[in-house]
Tab-separated table of C-alpha atoms in Angstrom:
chain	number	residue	atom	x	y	z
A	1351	UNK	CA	-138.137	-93.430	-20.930
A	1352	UNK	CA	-141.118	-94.491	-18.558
A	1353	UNK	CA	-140.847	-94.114	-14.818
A	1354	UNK	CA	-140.923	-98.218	-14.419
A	1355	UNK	CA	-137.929	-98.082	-16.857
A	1356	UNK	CA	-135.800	-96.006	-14.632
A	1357	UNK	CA	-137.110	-97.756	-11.896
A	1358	UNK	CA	-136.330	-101.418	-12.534
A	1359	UNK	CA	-132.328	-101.262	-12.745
A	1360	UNK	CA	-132.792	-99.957	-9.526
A	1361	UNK	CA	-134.976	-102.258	-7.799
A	1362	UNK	CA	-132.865	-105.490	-9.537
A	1363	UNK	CA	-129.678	-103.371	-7.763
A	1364	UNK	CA	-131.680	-103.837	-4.436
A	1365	UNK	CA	-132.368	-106.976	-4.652
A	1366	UNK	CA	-128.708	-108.086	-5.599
A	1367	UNK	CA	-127.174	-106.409	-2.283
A	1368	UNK	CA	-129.943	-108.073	0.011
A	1369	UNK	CA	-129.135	-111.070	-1.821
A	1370	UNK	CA	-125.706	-110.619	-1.438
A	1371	UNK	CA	-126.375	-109.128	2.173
A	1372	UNK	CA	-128.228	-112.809	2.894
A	1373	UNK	CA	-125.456	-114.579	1.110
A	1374	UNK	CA	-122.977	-112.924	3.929
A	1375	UNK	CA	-125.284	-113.877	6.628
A	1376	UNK	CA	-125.781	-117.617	6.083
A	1377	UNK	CA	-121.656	-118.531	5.992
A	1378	UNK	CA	-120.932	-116.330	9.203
A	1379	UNK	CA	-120.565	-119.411	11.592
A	1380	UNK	CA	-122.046	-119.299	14.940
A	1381	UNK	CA	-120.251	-120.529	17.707
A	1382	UNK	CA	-122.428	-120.593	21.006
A	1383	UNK	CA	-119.705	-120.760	23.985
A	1384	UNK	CA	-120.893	-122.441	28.045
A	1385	UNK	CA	-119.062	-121.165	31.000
A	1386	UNK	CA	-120.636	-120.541	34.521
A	1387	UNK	CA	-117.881	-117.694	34.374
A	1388	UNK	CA	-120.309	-115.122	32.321
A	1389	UNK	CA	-123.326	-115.075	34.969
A	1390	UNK	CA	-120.509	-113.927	37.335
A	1391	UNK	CA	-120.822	-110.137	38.450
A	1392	UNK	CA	-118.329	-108.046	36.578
A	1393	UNK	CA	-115.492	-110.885	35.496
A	1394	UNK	CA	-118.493	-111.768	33.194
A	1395	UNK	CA	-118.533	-108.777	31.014
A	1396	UNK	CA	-115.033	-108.480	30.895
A	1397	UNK	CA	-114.757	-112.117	29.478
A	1398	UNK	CA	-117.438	-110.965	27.176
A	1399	UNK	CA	-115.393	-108.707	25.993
A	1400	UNK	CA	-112.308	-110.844	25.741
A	1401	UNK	CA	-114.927	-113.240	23.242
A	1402	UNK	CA	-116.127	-110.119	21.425
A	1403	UNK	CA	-112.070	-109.272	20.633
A	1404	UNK	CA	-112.173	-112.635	18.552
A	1405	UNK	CA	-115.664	-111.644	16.763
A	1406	UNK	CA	-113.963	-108.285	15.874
A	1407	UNK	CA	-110.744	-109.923	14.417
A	1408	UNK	CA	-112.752	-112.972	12.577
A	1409	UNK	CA	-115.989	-111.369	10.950
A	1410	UNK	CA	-116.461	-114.680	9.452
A	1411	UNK	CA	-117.305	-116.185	12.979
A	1412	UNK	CA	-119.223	-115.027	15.849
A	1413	UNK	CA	-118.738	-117.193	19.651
A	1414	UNK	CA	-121.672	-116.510	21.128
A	1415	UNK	CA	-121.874	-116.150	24.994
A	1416	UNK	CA	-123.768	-118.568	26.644
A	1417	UNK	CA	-125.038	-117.520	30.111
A	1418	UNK	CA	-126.011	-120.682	32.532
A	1419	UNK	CA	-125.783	-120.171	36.508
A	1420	UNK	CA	-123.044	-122.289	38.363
A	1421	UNK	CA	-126.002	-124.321	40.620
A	1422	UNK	CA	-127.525	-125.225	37.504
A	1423	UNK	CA	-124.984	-125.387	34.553
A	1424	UNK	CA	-124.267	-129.278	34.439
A	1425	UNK	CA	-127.806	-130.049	34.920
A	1426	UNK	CA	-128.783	-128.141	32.144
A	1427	UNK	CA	-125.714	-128.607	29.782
A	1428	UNK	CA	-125.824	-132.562	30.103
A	1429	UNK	CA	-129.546	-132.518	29.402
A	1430	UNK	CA	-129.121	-130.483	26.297
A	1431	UNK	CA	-126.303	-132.672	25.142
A	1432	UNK	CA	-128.688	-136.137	25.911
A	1433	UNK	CA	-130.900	-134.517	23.656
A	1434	UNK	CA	-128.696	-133.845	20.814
A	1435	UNK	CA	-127.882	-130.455	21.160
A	1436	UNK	CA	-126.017	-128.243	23.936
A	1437	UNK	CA	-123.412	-125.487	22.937
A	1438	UNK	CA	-120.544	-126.214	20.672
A	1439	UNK	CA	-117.927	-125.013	23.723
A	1440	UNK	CA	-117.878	-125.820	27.004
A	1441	UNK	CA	-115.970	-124.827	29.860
A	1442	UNK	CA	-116.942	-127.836	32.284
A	1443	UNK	CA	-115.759	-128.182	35.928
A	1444	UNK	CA	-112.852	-131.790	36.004
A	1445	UNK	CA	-116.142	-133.885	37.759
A	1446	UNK	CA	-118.300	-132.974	34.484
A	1447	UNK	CA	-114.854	-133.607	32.364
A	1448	UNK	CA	-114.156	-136.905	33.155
A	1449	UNK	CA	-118.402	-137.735	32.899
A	1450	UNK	CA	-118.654	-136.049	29.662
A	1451	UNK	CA	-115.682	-137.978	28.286
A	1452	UNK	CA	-116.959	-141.010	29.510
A	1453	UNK	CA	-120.211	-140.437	28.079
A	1454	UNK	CA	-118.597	-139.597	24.507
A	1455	UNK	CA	-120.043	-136.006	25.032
A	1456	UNK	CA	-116.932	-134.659	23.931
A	1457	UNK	CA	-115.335	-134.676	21.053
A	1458	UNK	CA	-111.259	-135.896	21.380
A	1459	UNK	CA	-108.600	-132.858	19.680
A	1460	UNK	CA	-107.205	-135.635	16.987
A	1461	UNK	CA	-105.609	-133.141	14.760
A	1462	UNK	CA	-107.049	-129.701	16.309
A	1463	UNK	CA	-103.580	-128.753	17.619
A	1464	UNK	CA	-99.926	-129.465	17.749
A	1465	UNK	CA	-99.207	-129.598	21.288
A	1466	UNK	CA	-95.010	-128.604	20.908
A	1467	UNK	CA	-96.691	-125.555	19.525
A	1468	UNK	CA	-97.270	-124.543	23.432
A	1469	UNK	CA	-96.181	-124.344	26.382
A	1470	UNK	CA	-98.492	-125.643	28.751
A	1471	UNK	CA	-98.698	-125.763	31.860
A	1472	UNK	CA	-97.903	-129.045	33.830
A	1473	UNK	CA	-102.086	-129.195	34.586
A	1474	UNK	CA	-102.535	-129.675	30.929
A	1475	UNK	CA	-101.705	-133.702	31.472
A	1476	UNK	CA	-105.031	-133.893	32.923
A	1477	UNK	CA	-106.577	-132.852	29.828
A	1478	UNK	CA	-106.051	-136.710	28.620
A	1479	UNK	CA	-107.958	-139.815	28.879
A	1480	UNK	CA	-107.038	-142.822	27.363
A	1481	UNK	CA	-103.829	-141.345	25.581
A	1482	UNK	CA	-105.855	-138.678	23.964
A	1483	UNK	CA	-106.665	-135.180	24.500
A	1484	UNK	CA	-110.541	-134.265	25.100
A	1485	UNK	CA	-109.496	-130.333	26.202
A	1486	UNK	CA	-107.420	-127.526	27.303
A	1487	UNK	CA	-107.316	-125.920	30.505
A	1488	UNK	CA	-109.600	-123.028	30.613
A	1489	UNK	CA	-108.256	-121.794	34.197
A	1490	UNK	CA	-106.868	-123.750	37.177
A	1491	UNK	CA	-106.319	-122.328	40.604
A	1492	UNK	CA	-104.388	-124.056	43.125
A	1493	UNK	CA	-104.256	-124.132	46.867
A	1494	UNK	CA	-101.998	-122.432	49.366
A	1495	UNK	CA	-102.396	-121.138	53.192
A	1496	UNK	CA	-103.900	-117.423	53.257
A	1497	UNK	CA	-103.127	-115.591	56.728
A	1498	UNK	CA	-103.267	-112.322	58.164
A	1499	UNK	CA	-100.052	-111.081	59.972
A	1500	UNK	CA	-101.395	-109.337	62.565
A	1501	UNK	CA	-103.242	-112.061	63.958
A	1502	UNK	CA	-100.589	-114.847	63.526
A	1503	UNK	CA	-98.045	-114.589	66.136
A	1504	UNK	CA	-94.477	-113.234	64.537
A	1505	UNK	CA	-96.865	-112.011	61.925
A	1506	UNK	CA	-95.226	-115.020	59.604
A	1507	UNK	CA	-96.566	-117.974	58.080
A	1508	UNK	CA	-95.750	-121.488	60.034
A	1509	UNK	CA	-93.319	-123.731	58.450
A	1510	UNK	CA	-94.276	-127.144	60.049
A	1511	UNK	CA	-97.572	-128.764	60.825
A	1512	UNK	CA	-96.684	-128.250	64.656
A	1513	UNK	CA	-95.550	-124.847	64.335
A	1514	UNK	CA	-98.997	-124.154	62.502
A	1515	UNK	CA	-101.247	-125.760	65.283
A	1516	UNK	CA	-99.354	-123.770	68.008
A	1517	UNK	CA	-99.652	-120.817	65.562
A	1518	UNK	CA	-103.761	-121.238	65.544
A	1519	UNK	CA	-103.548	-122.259	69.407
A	1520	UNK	CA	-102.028	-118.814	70.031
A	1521	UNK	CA	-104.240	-116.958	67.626
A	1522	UNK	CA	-108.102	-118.190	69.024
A	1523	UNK	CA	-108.731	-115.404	71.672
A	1524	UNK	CA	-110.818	-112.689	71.923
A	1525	UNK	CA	-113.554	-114.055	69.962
A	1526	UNK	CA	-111.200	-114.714	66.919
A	1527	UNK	CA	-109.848	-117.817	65.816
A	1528	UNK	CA	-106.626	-119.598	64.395
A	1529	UNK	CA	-108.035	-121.534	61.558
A	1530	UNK	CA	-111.259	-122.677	59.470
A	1531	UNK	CA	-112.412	-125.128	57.821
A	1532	UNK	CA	-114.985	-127.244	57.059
A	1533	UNK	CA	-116.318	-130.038	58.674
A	1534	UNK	CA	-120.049	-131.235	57.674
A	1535	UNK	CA	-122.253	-133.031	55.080
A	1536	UNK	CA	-124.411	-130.238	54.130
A	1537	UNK	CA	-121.045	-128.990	52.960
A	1538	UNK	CA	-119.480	-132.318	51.634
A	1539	UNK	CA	-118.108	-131.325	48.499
A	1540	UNK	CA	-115.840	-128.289	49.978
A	1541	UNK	CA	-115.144	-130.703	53.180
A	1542	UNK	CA	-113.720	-133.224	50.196
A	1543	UNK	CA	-111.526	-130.487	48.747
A	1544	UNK	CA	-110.508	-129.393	52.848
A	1545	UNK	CA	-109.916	-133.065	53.180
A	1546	UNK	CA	-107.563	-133.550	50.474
A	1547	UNK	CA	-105.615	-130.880	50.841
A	1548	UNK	CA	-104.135	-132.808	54.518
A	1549	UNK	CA	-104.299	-135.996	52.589
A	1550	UNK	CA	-102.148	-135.021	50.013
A	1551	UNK	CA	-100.005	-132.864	52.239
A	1552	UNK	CA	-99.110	-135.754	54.512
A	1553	UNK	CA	-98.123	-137.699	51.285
A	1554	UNK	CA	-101.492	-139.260	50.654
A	1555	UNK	CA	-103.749	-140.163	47.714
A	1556	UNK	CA	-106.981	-141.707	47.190
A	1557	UNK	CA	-106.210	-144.109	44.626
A	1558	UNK	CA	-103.608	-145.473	42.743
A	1559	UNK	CA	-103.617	-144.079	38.783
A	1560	UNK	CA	-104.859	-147.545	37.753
A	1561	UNK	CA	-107.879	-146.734	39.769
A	1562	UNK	CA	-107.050	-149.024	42.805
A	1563	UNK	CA	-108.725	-147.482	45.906
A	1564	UNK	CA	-105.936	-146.452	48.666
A	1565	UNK	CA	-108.423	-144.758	51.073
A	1566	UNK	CA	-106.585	-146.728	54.322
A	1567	UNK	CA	-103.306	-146.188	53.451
A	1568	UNK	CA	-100.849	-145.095	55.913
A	1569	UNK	CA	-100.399	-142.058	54.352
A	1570	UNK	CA	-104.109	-140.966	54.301
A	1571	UNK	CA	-104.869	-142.425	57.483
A	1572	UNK	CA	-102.314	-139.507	58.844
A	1573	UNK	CA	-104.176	-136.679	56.924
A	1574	UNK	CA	-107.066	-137.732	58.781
A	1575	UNK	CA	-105.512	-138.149	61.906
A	1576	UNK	CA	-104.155	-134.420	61.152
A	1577	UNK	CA	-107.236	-132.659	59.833
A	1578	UNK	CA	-109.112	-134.162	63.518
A	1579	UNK	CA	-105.815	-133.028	65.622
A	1580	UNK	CA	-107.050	-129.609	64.415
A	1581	UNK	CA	-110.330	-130.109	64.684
A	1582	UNK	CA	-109.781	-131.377	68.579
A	1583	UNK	CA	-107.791	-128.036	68.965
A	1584	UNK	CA	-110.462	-125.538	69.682
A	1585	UNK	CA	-109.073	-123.168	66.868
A	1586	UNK	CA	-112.185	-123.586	64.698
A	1587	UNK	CA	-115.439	-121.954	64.563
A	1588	UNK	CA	-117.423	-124.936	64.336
A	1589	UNK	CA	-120.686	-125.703	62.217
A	1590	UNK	CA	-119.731	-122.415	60.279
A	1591	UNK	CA	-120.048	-122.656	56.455
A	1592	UNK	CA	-117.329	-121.865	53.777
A	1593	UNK	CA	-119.376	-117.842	53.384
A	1594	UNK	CA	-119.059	-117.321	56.762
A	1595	UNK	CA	-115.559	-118.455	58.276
A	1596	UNK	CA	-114.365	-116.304	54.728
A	1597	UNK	CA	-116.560	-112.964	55.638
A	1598	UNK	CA	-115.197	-113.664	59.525
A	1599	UNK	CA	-111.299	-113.488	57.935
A	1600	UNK	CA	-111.896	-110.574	55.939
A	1601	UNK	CA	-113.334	-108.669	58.752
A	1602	UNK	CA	-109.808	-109.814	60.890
A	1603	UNK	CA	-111.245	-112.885	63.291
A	1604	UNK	CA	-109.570	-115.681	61.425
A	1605	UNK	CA	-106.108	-115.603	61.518
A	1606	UNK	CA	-105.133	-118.513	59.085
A	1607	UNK	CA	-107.194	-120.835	56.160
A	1608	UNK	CA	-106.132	-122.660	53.097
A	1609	UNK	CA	-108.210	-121.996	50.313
A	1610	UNK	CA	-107.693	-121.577	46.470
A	1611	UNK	CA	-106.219	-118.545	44.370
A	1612	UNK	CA	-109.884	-117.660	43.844
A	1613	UNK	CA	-110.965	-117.227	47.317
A	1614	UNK	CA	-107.699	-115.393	47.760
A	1615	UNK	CA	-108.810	-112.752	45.697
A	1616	UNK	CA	-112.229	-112.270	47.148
A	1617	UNK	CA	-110.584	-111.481	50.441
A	1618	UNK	CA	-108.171	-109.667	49.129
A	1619	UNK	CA	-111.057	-106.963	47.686
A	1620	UNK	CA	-113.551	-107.411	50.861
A	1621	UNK	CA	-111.052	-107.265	53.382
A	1622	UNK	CA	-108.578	-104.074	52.797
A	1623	UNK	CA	-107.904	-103.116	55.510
A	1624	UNK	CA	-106.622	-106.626	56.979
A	1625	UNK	CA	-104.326	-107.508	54.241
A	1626	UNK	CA	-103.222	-111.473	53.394
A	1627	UNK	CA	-100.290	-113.402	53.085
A	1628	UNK	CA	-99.596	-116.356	51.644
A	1629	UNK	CA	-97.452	-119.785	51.833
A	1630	UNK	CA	-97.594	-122.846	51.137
A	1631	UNK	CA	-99.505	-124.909	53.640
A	1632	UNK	CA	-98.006	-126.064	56.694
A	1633	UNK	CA	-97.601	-129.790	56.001
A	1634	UNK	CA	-94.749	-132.519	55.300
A	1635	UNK	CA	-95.314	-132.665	51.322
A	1636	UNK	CA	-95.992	-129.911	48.948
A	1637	UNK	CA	-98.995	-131.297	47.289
A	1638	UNK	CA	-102.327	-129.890	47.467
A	1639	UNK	CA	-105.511	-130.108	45.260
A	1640	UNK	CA	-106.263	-127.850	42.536
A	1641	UNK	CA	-109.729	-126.699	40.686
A	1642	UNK	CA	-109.208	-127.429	37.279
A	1643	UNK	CA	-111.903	-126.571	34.566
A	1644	UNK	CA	-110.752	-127.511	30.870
A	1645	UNK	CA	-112.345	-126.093	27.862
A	1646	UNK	CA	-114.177	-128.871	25.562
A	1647	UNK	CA	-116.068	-128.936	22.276
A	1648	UNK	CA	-119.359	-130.755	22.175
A	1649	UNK	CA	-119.710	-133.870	20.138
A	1650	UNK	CA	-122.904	-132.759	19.099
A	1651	UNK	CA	-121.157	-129.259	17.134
A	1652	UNK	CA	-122.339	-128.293	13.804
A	1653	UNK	CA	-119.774	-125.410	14.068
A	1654	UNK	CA	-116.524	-127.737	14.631
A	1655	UNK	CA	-113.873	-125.567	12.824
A	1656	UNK	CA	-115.038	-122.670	13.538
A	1657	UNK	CA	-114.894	-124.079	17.180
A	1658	UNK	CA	-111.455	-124.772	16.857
A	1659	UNK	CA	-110.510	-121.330	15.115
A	1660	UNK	CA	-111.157	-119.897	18.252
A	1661	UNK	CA	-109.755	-121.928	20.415
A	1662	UNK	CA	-106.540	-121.709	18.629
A	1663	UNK	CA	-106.849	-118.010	18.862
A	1664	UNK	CA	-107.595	-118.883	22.648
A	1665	UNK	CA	-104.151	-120.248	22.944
A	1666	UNK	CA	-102.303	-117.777	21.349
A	1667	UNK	CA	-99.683	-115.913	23.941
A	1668	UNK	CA	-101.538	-112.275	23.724
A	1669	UNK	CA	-104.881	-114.046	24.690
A	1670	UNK	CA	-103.636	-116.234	27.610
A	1671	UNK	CA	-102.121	-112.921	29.069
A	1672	UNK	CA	-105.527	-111.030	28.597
A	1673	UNK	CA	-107.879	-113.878	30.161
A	1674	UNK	CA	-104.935	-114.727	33.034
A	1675	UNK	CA	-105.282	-110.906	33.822
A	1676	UNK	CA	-109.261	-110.937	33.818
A	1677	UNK	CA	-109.753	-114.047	35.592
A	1678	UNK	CA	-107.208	-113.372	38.842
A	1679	UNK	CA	-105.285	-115.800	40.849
A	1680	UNK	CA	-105.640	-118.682	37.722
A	1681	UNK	CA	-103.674	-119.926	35.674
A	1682	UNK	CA	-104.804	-120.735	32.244
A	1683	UNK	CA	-103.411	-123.347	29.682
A	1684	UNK	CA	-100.236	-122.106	29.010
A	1685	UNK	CA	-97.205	-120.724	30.841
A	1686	UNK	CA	-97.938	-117.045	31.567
A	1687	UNK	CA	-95.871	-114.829	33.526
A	1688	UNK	CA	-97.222	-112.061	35.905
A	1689	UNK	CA	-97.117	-108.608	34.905
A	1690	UNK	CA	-95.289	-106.107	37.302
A	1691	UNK	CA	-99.182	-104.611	38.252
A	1692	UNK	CA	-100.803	-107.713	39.178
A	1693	UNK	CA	-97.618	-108.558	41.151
A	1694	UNK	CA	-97.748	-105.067	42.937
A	1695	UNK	CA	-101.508	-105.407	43.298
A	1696	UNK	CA	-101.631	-108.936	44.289
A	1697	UNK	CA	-97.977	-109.730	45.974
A	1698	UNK	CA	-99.228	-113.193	47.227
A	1699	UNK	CA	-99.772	-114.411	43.757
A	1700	UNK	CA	-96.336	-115.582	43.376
A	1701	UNK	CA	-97.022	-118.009	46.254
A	1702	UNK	CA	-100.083	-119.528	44.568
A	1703	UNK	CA	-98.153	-120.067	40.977
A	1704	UNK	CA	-95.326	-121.089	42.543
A	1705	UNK	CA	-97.568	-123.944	43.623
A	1706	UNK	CA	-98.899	-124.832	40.183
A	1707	UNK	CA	-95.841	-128.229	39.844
A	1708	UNK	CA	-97.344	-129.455	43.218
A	1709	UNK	CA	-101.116	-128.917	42.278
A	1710	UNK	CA	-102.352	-132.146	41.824
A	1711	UNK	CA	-106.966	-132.882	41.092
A	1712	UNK	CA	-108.777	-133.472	44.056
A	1713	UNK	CA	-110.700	-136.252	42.095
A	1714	UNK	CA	-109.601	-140.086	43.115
A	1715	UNK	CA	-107.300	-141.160	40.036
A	1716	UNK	CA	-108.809	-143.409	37.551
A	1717	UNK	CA	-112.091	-143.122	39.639
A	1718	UNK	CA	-113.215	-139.706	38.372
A	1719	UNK	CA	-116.787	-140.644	37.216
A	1720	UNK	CA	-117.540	-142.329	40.657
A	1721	UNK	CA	-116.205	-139.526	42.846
A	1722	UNK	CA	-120.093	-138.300	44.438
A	1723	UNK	CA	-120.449	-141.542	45.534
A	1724	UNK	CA	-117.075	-141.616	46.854
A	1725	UNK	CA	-117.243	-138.302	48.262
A	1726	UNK	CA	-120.369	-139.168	50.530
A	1727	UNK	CA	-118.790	-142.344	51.954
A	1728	UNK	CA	-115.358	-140.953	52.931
A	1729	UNK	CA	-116.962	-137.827	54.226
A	1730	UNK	CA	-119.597	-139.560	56.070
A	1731	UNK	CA	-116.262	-142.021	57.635
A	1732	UNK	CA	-114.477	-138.867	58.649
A	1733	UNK	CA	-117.258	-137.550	60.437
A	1734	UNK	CA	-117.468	-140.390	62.277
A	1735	UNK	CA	-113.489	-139.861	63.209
A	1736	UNK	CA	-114.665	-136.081	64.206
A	1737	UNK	CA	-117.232	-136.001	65.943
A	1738	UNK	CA	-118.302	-139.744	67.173
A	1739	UNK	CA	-114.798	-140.647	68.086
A	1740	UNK	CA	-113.898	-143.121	65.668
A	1741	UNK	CA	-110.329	-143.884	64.817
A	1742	UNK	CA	-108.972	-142.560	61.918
A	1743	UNK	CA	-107.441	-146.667	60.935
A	1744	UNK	CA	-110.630	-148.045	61.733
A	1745	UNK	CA	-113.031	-145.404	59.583
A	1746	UNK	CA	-110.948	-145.589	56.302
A	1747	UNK	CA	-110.635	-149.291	57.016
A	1748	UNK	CA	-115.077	-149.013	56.462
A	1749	UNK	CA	-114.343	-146.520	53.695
A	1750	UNK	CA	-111.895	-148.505	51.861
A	1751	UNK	CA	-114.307	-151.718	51.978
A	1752	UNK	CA	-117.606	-149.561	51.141
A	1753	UNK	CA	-115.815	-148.078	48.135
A	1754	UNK	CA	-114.601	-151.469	46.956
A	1755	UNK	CA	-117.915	-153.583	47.398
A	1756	UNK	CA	-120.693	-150.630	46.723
A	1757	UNK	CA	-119.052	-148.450	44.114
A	1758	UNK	CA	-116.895	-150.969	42.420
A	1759	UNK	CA	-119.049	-153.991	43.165
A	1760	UNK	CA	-115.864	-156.218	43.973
């Protein structure tokens, strides 16, 4: 037998397992997955590796991490999607939500799951528009008031909004100070989210859920009136920014802020040796805004089921433990109890979930996809209440008629 003769079984073999090896490659689906979470220093990799669990478990699918900064990620994920493309998940921030739903950017779940087959959490209402479901909640984190106990007199959280003011009062000496918050336009959207949280707490809201603006109502007017009583107080470091009245609590000069679950956990690492506590915030009502960010599939997927595979594998209990665990102080889509180590780590998350029924968007209801514009006149109106002596009635009277005749054009 000639050499080409012993040669050619051989070579057709070859060719049959890189055939076969091609064959394998083309029906793996690829499943590119957005979230500002994986450019973030060290939670990053270890949602990476939460992702790569699923790729391990479902060789016939591989999510793909897609890495996009927070400063730029809705920039660049709504021009992708204009143009036809953009990745086939998305975790989006609520503002982005309610614009991509709007847009028809996103594709609604009809069919991708049975809802009774959860137990979501009571944030997972906001996942639909018009009757139908467009997401899940990726993560939430609510609000509460952070303190540190040796700075707050009694070394106790305050109960009532007059018990807190005396509380801050008391605590701005020696170059520290009771409270912070913020209170300019360069920082407008965090001001928005400081601003709601007294709106709501006083029993406010800025709308009704039919959209109808409520931005002079009695009950907002007195957040306002409340977030300038504090402002009036002295117990601020004004003209500060969000990074530095945070670095200035973790190194033991604030004594008291309300911020979200997130923030808690920053300050919990940075500042050791000034440990926090936690409560809910000092006002009449329980209610306080929440970050929200829901996951979403694109309506421009090639990859749709294989898309939904994973998100179903997303929801499954195991998972929502692992990436409740890896992201902190959230919450994710479903009902997830703390283990006994984050609880011994982390003692003030019980405060923070415990707030999760009361947690309510910071977004004006049924106005979602007009809240910049919103946001700048309110914020600009408050201003005016802070620092040019305007009363609280008479600048959400101007907000309430600027909304209504320059956003909604009535």
């Amino acid at each position: 037998m000639t050499l080409d003769r012993l040669l050619t079984p051989l070579v057709a073999a070859g060719a049959l397992l890189l055939a076969a090896g091609a064959a394998s490659a083309q029906t793996k689906s690829v499943v590119t997955f957005a979230a500002s979470h994986f450019a973030e220093v060290g939670r990053g990799d270890r949602l990476r590796a939460w992702v790569e669990k699923f790729n391990k478990e479902n060789p016939d699918i591989e999510v793909k991490p897609i890495t996009i900064p927070f400063s730029s990620f809705a920039t660049t994920i709504f021009t992708q999607m204009g143009g036809g493309g953009g990745p086939d998940i998305i975790r989006f921030d609520l503002p982005e939500f309610y614009a991509a739903v709007a847009a028809r950017s996103v594709l609604p779940w009809d069919g991708f799951i049975t809802d009774a087959d959860y137990k979501f959490t009571s944030a997972d209402k906001y996942m639909f528009v018009g009757g139908k479901r467009y997401g899940v909640a990726f993560d939430t984190a609510n609000y509460a008031m952070v303190f540190n106990a040796a700075l707050v007199p009694g070394g106790k959280a305050p109960a009532s909004f007059d018990d807190f003011l005396a509380a801050a009062k008391a605590a701005t000496k020696d170059g520290n100070y009771g409270f912070a918050f913020r209170a300019t336009m360069a920082e407008r959207g965090g001001m928005w989210y400081d601003l709601t949280n007294f709106v709501y707490g006083f029993g406010g809201r800025w709308s009704k859920p039919d959209g109808t603006p409520t931005f002079n109502s009695p009950e907002v007017i007195a957040g306002i009136a409340a977030y300038k009583q504090v402002y009036d107080a002295g117990v601020t470091p004004k003209g500060t920014d969000a990074a530095t009245y945070r670095r200035m609590f973790w190194e033991g000069k604030i004594a008291m802020e309300i911020d979200n679950g997130g923030v808690a956990t920053i300050l919990t690492s940075e500042g050791k040796a000034y440990p926090i506590g936690a409560a809910h915030s000092p006002f009449p009502h329980r209610e306080q805004g929440m970050i929200l960010a829901p996951a979403t599939i694109n309506a421009n997927t090639k990859a749709k089921d294989a898309a939904v595979k994973f998100l179903r594998w997303a929801l499954q209990p195991q998972q929502q433990q692992e990436l409740q665990t890896l992201l902190g102080a959230a919450n994710v889509a479903t009902v997830v109890p703390r283990t006994a180590a984050e609880l011994d780590a982390m003692p003030w998350l019980k405060v923070y979930d415990a707030q999760t029924p009361y947690s309510v968007p910071a977004l004006p209801q049924g106005l979602e996809t007009k809240a910049p514009e919103i946001q700048q006149i309110v914020v600009a109106q408050v201003l005016k209440v802070l620092q040019g002596g305007m009363a609280p009635k008479a600048a959400m009277d101007e907000a309430q008629r600027l909304v209504t005749t320059r956003v909604l054009g009535q």
